[in-house]
Structures are given as C-alpha cells and as structure tokens.
Coordinates of C-alpha atoms in Angstrom, one line a residue:
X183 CA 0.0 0.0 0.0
X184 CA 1.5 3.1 -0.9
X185 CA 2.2 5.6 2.0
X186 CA -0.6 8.5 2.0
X187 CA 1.9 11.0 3.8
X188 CA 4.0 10.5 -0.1
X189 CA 1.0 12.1 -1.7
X190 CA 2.1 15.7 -1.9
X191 CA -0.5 18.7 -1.5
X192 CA 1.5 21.1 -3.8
X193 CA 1.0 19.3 -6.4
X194 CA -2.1 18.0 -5.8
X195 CA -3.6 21.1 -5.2
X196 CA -5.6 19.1 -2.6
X197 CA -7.2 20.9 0.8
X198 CA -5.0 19.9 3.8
X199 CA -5.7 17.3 6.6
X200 CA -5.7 18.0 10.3
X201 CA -6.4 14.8 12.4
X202 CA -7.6 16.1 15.8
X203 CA -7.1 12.6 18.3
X204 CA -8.6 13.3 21.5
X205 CA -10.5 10.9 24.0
X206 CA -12.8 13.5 25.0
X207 CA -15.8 14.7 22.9
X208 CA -16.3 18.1 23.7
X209 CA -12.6 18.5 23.0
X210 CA -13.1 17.3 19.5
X211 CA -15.9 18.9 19.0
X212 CA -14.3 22.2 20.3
X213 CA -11.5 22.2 18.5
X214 CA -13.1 21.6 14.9
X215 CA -15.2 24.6 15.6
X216 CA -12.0 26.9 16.3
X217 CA -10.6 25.1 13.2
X218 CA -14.1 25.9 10.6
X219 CA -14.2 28.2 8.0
X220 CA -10.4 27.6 7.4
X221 CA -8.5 26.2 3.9
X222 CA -8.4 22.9 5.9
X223 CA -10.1 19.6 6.1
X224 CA -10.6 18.3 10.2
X225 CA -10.8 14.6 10.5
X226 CA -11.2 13.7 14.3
X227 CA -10.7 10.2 16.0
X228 CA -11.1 9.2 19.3
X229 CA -8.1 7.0 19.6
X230 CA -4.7 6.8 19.2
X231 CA -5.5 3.3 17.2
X232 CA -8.3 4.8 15.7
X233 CA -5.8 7.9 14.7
X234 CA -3.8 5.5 12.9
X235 CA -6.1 3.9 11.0
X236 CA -7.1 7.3 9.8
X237 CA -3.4 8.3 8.6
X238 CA -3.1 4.6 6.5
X239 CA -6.0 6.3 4.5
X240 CA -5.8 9.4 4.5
X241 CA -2.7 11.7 3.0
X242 CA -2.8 14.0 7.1
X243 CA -0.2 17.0 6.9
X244 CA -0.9 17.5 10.8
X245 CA -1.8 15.4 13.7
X246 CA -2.8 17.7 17.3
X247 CA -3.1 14.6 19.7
X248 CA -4.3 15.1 23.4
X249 CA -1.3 13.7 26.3
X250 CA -3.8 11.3 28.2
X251 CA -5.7 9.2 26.2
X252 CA -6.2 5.3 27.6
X253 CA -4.9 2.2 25.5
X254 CA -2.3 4.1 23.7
X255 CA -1.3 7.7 25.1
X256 CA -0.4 11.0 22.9
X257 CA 3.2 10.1 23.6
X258 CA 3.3 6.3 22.2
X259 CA 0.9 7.4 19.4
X260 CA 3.0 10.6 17.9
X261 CA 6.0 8.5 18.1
X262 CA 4.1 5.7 15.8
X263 CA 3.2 8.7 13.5
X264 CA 7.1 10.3 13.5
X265 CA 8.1 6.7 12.5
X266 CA 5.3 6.1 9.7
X267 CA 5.0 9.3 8.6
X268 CA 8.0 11.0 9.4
X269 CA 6.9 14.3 7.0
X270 CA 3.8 15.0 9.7
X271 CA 3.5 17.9 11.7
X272 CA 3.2 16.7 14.9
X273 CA 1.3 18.9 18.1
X274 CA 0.9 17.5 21.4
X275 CA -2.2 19.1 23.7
X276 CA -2.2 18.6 27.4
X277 CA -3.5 19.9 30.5
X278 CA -1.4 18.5 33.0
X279 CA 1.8 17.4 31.7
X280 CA 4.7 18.0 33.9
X281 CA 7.8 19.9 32.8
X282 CA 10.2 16.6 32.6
X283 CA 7.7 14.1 30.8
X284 CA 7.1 17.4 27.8
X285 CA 11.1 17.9 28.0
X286 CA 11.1 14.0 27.4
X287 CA 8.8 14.6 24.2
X288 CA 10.6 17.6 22.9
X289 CA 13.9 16.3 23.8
X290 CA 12.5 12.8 21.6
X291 CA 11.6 14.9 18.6
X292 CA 8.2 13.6 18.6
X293 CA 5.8 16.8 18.5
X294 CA 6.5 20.2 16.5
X295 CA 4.5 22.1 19.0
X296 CA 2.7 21.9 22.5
X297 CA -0.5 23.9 22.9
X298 CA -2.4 23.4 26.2
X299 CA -5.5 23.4 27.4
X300 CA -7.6 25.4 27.2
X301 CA -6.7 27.3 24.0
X302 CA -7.7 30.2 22.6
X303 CA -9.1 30.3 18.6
X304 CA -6.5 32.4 17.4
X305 CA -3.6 30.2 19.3
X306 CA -4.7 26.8 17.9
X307 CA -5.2 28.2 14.6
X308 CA -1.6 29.7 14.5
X309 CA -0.3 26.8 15.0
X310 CA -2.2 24.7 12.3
X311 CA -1.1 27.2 10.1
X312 CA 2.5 27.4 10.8
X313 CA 2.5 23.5 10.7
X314 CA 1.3 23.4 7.4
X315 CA 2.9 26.2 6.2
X316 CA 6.3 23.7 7.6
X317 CA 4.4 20.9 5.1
X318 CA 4.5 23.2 2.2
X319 CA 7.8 23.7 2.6
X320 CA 8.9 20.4 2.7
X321 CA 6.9 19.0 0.2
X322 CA 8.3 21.8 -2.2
X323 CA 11.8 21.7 -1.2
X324 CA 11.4 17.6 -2.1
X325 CA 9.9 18.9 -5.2
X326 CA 12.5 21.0 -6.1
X327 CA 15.2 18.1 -5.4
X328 CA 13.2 15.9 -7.0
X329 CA 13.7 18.2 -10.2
X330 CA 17.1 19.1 -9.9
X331 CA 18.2 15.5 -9.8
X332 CA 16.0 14.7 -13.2
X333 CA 17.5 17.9 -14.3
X334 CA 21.1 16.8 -13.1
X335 CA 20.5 13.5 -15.0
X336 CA 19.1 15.3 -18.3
X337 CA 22.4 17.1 -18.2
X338 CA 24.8 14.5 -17.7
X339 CA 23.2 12.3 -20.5
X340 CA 23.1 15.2 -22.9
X341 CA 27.0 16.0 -21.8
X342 CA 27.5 12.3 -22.8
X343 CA 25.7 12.6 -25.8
X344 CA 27.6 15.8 -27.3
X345 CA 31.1 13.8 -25.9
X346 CA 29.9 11.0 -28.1
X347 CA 29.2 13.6 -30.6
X348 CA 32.3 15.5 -30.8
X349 CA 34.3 11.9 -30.5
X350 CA 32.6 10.7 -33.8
X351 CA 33.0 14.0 -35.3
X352 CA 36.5 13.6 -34.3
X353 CA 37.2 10.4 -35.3
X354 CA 35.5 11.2 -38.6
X355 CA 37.3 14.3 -39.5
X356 CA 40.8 12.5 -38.3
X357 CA 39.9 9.9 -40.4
X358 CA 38.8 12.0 -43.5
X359 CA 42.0 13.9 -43.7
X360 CA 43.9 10.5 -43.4
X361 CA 42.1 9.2 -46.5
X362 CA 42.7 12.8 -48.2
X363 CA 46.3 12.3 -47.7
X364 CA 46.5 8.5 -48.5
X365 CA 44.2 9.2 -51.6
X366 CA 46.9 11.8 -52.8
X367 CA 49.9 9.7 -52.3
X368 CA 48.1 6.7 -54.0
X369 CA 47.3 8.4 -56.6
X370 CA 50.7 9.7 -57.6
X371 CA 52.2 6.1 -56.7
X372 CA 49.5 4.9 -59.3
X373 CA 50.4 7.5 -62.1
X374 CA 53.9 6.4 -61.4
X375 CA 53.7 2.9 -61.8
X376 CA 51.2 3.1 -64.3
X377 CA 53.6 3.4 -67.3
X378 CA 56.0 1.6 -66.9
X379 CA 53.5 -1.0 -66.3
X380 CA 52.0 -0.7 -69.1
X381 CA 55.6 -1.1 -70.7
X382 CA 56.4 -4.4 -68.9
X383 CA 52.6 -5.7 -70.2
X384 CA 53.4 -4.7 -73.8
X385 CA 56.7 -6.4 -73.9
X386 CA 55.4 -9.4 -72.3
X387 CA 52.7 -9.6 -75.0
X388 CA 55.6 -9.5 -77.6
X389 CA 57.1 -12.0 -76.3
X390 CA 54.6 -14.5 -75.5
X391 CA 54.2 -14.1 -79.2
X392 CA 57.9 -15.2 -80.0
X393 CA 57.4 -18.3 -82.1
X394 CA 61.4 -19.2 -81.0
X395 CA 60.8 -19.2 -76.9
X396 CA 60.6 -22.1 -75.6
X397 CA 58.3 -24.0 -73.0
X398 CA 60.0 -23.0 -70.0
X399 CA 60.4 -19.3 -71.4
X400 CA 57.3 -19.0 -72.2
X401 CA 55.8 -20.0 -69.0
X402 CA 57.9 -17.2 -67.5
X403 CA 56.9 -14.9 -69.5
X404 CA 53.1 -16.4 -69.0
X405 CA 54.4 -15.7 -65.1
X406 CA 55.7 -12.2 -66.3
X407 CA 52.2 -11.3 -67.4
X408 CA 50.6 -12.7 -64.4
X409 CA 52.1 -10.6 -61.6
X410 CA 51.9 -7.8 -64.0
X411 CA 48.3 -7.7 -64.3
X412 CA 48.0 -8.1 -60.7
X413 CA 50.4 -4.9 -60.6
X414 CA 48.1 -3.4 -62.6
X415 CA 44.5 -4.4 -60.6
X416 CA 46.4 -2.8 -57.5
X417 CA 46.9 0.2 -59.1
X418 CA 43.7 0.3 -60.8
X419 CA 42.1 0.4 -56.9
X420 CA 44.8 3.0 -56.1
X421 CA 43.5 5.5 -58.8
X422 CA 39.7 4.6 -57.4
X423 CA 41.1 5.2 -54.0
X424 CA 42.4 8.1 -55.5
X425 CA 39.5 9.7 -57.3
X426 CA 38.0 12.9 -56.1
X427 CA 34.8 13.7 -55.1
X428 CA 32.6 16.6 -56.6
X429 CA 32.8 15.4 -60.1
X430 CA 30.4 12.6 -60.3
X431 CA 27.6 12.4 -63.0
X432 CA 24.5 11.1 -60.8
X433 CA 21.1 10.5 -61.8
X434 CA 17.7 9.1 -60.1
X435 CA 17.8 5.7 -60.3
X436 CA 15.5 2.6 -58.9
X437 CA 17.5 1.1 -55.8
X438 CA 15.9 -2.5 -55.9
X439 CA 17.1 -2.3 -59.4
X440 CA 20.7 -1.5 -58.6
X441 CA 20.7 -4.1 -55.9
X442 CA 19.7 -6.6 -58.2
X443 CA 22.4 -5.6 -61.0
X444 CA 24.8 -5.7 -58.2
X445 CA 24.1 -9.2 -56.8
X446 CA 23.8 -10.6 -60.5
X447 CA 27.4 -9.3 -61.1
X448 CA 28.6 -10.6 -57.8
X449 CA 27.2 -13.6 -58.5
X450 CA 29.9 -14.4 -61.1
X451 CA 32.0 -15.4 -58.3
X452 CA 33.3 -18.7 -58.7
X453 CA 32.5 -19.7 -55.2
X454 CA 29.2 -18.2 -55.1
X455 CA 27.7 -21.7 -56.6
X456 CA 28.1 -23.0 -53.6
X457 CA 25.9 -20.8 -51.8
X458 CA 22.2 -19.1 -51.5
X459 CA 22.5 -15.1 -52.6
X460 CA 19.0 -14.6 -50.7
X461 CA 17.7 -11.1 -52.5
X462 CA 14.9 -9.1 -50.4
X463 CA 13.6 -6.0 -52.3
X464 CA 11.4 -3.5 -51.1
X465 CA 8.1 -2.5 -53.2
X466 CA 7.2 1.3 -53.1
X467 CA 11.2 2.6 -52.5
X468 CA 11.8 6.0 -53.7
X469 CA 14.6 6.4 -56.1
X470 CA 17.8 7.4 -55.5
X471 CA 20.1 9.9 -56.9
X472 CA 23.8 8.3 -57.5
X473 CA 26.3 7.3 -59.7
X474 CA 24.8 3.7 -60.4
X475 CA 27.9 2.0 -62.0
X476 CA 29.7 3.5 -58.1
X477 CA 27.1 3.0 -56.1
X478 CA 26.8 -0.6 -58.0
X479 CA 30.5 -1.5 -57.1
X480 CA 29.6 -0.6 -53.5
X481 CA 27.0 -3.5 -53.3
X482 CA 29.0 -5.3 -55.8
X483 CA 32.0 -5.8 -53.4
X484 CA 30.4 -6.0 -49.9
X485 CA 28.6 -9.3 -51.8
X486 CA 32.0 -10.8 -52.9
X487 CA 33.6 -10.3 -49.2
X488 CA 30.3 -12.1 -47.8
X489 CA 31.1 -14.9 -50.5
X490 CA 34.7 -14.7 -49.2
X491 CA 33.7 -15.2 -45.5
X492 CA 30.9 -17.9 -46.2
X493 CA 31.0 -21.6 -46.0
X494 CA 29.3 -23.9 -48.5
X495 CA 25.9 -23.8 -48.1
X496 CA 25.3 -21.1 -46.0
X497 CA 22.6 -17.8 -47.0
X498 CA 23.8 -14.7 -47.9
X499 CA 21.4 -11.8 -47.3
X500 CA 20.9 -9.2 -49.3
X501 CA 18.1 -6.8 -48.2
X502 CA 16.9 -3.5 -49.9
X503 CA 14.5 -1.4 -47.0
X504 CA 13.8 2.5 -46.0
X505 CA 14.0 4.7 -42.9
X506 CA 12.6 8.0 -42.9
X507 CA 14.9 9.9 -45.6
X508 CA 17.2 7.2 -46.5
X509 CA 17.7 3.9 -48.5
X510 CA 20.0 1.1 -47.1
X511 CA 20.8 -2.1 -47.8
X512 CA 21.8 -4.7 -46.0
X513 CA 24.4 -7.4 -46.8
X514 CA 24.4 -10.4 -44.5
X515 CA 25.9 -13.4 -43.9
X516 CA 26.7 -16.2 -41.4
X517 CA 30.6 -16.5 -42.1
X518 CA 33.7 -16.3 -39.9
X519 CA 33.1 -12.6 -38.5
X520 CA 35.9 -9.9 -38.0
X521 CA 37.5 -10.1 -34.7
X522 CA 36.5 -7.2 -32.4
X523 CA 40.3 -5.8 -32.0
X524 CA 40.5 -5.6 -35.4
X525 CA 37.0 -4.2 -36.3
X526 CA 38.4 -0.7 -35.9
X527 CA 40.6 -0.5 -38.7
X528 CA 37.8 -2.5 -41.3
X529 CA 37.8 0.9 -43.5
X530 CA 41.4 1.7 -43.1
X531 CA 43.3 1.8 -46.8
X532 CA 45.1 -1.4 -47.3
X533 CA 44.4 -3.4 -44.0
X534 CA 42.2 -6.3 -45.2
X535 CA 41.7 -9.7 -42.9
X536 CA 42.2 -12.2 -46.2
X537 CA 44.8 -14.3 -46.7
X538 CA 48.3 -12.8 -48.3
X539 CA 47.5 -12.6 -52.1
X540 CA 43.6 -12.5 -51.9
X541 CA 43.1 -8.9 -51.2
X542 CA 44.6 -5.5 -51.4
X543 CA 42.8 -3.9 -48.7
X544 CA 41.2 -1.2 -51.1
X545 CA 38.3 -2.8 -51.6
X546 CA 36.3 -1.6 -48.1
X547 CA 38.2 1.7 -48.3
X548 CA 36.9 2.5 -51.5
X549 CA 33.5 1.3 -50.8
X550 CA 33.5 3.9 -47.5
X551 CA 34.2 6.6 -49.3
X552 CA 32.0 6.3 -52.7
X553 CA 29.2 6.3 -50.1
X554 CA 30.4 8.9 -48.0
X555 CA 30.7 10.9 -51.5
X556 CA 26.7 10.2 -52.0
X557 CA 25.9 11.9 -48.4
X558 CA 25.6 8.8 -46.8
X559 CA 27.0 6.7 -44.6
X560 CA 28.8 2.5 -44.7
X561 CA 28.2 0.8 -41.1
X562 CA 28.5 -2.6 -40.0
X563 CA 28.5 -5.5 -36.7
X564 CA 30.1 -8.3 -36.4
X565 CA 30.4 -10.9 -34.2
X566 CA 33.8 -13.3 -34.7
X567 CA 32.3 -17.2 -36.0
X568 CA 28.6 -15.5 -36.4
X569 CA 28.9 -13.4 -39.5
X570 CA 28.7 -10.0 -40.2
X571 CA 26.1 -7.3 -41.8
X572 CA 27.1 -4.4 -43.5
X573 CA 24.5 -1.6 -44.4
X574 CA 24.8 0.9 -46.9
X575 CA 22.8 4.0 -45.9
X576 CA 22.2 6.9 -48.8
X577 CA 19.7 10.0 -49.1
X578 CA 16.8 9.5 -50.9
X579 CA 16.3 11.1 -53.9
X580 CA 13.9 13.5 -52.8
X581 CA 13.1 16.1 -56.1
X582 CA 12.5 12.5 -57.7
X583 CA 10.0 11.4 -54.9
X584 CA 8.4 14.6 -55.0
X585 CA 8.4 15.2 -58.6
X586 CA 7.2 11.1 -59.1
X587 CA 9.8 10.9 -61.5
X588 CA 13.3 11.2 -62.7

C-alpha cells in the first residue's frame, strides 16, 4: 500500500488534513469549531489506534493529539506517527503534563508544537497554520530536489551525448584527412607505376608471341604477365582510392534495381555456386540519386567479401528497406566474423583480414568513401564465428519522390 503522507499537497492542489485525536468529545468537538471556516479539512478520532487507521487512509499534513488518552497515550501514538510518517506535523495538547515528561517529548523529537489546554481560537489556529505552512515547505523543497536530480541527470546524458558527438566528429574528421592524404599519395604512386607497367605488359605480350621461346620461357613470361596484371589491378584500386569527389555524373535511379544488377554481377564469383544469394527488395522505395555503376560497385564488393567469408551452403542476405529519408541495404551473412580488436581498422586503406594474395585492402576503403561521397554513410556489426552485416545507408532522392519521376 502506498504511504498516504507520499501524496504531496503542492501538487495536488488538494485541501489539507488535520487529524484532531482526542479521547474527549467536547474537546473534539471544540476544537473543529475553532478550526471551521479555514482552507483545511478536520478529521477527528477518538483513539490513538483509531488515529492510525485514519493516517493509513488518508494523506494528514498534521496530527494535534491530546497527552492522556487510555490504550495508547499521545506520547506512544505521535511517536508511531514520527516513525510512519516522518513528514507529519506533529502537536501535542495537554492539560497536565509536567515539565520533565514534555522535556522528554521535545527532547524525543516527537511533537512540532505543544498547545495546552484550554486554547484560545487564534492560538490553535496559529499553529495549524505554521505547521502546514512547515508541510509546504517540505513538500516543495522535495519537489525542487526531486527536479534538480532529473534535471542533473538530463544534463549529464546530454554532456555524454555531445562527448559521443564530438568523439565521432572527431574520429570522422581524423579519419577524413587521413584518407585525403593517403588518396593523394596513391594516386601519384599509381600515375607512377602506371607506365611503366604498361611497358612491362606490352613487352610481355611480344614475347609471348615469340614463335622461338621455348616452353620454359614461355611459361615465365606467361608468369611475367601474371604478376603484372595483378600490378596493374592494385593500381587500378589506387587510382579509385584516388578519385576525387565533386565530379560525379548522378542520376535518379531505382534502388531494388541496382541491388539486383549488383548481386547478379557478384554472382559471377566462382565460389558463389556454392551458396544461397537470398535477395529481399522493397516494393514502393523512392529512387535514388547516384552514380549507379559506383554506387553498383559498393553493393557489388560487400557481396563478394560475404562470399569470401561464407561456407558452402550457408545464406547470404541481401536486403533493400527504408528509414525515414534514407535507402540502405543490407548485406548479410553467417561466415567467420571480423574479430572485435581488429574491427576498428575494417575501413582503413590497405588493411584487409584475407589471406596474403587474396586482397589489397582497397576494396572496403573505397567502398566507405564512394558512399560517404553520396551523403551517406557504410556501417557494420560483427560478431567473430557468427557473421557480419554491413549496411549501406544513402539519401533518398527527394526532387525525384516529389516530382514522381526522374
């Protein structure tokens, strides 16, 4: 049962309660009659039990209870209501009570106030009022804590929340000028390479064509050409790497479409025979405004790496859905996982988890920033031996939407 005295009267807006607890009659009666005609509700009881069964009811701001009373006397009963109720005003009303047994109830802390008998109107209702005036108090000094500490909590979660802010805003703009630089470097190493590349290719050609060679030259030269054009895929995903933003040709295009482009390429894999590429589109999606061939590759690659980290058998999950302004889609599957001390550097330029010679570490980097370039954003979670899910998260095309075409 909850504790009436817990009610509070401030907020309620609720008349107060006086409990008058006297053994006598007339003194009841008396005593509500000096009390009438006052913002106050009198209760009376003719008990000190009968008192408490009043304040387990009823929400009583202030309890005036005679000295004398048989079964249970003012003393024992106010000290029941201190412990119960500890936010009552407690006044003690005597006629006889010697100097050491009302030094004993002071001294206890058990009454507010002592009025004695008889009383005057005017006396008794000073009292009542500065008792209650003592509830108000209370009740709105508890109110006020009470506020402080929800507003002492809305402050430390917002404080956390703008920390979390600035550290993501930190971490992003640390890692934006990082790709900036590496993006610069890469490309010049690319431009670099690039020709004489192309002139170790050529010459290979030539002399793969060299009717004279014979089978062991010609298998090093088959070698030659090998590693070359391996050269040349790394430096193909340096000069993406490399590409800046600002200068893409976008147009409004249908994302369950792309998806499904995307997945159909990726399905080329050799190893994807072996496993279910589950496609979930999305009917009603707005279009999207992108460079489809980039925004392809995106989709196009985070399939592959599933296929990379999958068993036989196992689903991969490809879903196309909408939140509020944006389109994402989701590529899951139930592989090997990224370690967790390792899941910090997934989007970091040539750190890959594959096997030496199965990866250049590009491929995630790239992906990052194509969709960072189309306002959005690349997230993922992953659990080591449980798979990962990687969503792509882009702007609607909203003039589209609006316009109901492209």
């Amino acid at each position: 049962m909850r504790d009436p005295s817990s009610r509070s009267t401030v907020e309620s807006g609720a008349p107060a309660i006086v409990l008058l607890v006297d053994d006598e009659p007339g003194v009841l009666t008396a005593m509500r009659r000096s009390l009438r005609s006052k913002p106050w509700k009198v209760l009376t009881a003719a008990s000190g039990l009968d008192g408490l069964e009043i304040l387990e009811r009823q929400a009583v701001s202030v309890v005036i209870s005679d000295f004398q009373m048989p079964a249970m006397d003012g003393v024992d009963f106010l000290k029941q209501v201190k412990e119960r109720w500890p936010h009552v005003q407690r006044v003690m009303l005597t006629g006889n009570a010697t100097i050491p047994a009302i030094e004993h109830v002071v001294n206890k802390g058990e009454v507010s106030r002592f009025l004695t008998k008889p009383w005057s109107d005017a006396q008794l209702k000073a009292v009542v009022t500065e008792c209650l005036e003592r509830v108000r108090l209370a009740e709105l000094n508890a109110l006020y804590e009470q506020q402080l500490t929800e507003r002492n909590a809305e402050l430390v979660e917002l404080n956390q929340h703008l920390e979390r802010q600035v550290a993501e805003r930190t971490r992003a703009l640390v890692q934006a000028e990082k790709m900036a630089w590496l993006g610069r470097m890469a490309g010049g190493v690319a431009h670099e390479i690039n020709n004489p590349l192309g002139g170790i290719l050529a010459f290979a050609q030539l002399l793969s064509r060299d009717g004279k060679l014979d089978e062991s030259s010609r298998e090093s030269v088959a070698a030659i050409r090998e590693c070359a054009l391996r050269c040349k895929t790394i430096v193909d995903d340096l000069l993406s790497f490399a590409r800046r933003p600002g200068c893409m040709l976008t147009r409004s295009a249908d994302f369950n479409d792309l998806i499904l482009a995307a997945v159909h390429i990726a399905g080329l894999h050799p190893r994807a025979k072996d496993l279910e590429l589950r496609v979930e589109t999305c009917e009603g999606l707005p279009p999207v405004r992108c460079h489809t061939s980039l925004l392809q590759q995106v989709i196009v690659n985070l399939v592959q790496n599933a296929i990379d980290a999958s068993e036989p058998g196992q689903i991969i999950r490809i879903a196309a859905r909408r939140e509020d302004g944006w389109l994402l889609a989701d590529v899951e599957d139930r592989g090997c996982g990224i370690p967790e001390h390792v899941q910090p550097n997934v989007f970091e330029p040539f750190f890959t988890t594959k096997e030496v010679g199965q990866g250049t570490g590009l491929g995630l980097a790239i992906c990052y920033r194509i969709v960072q370039e189309h306002g959005g954003r690349l997230d993922f979670s992953s659990r080591e031996g449980q798979g990962s899910v990687f969503t792509v998260r882009v702007p609607v095309d909203q003039a589209a939407e609006i316009g109901g075409g492209t």
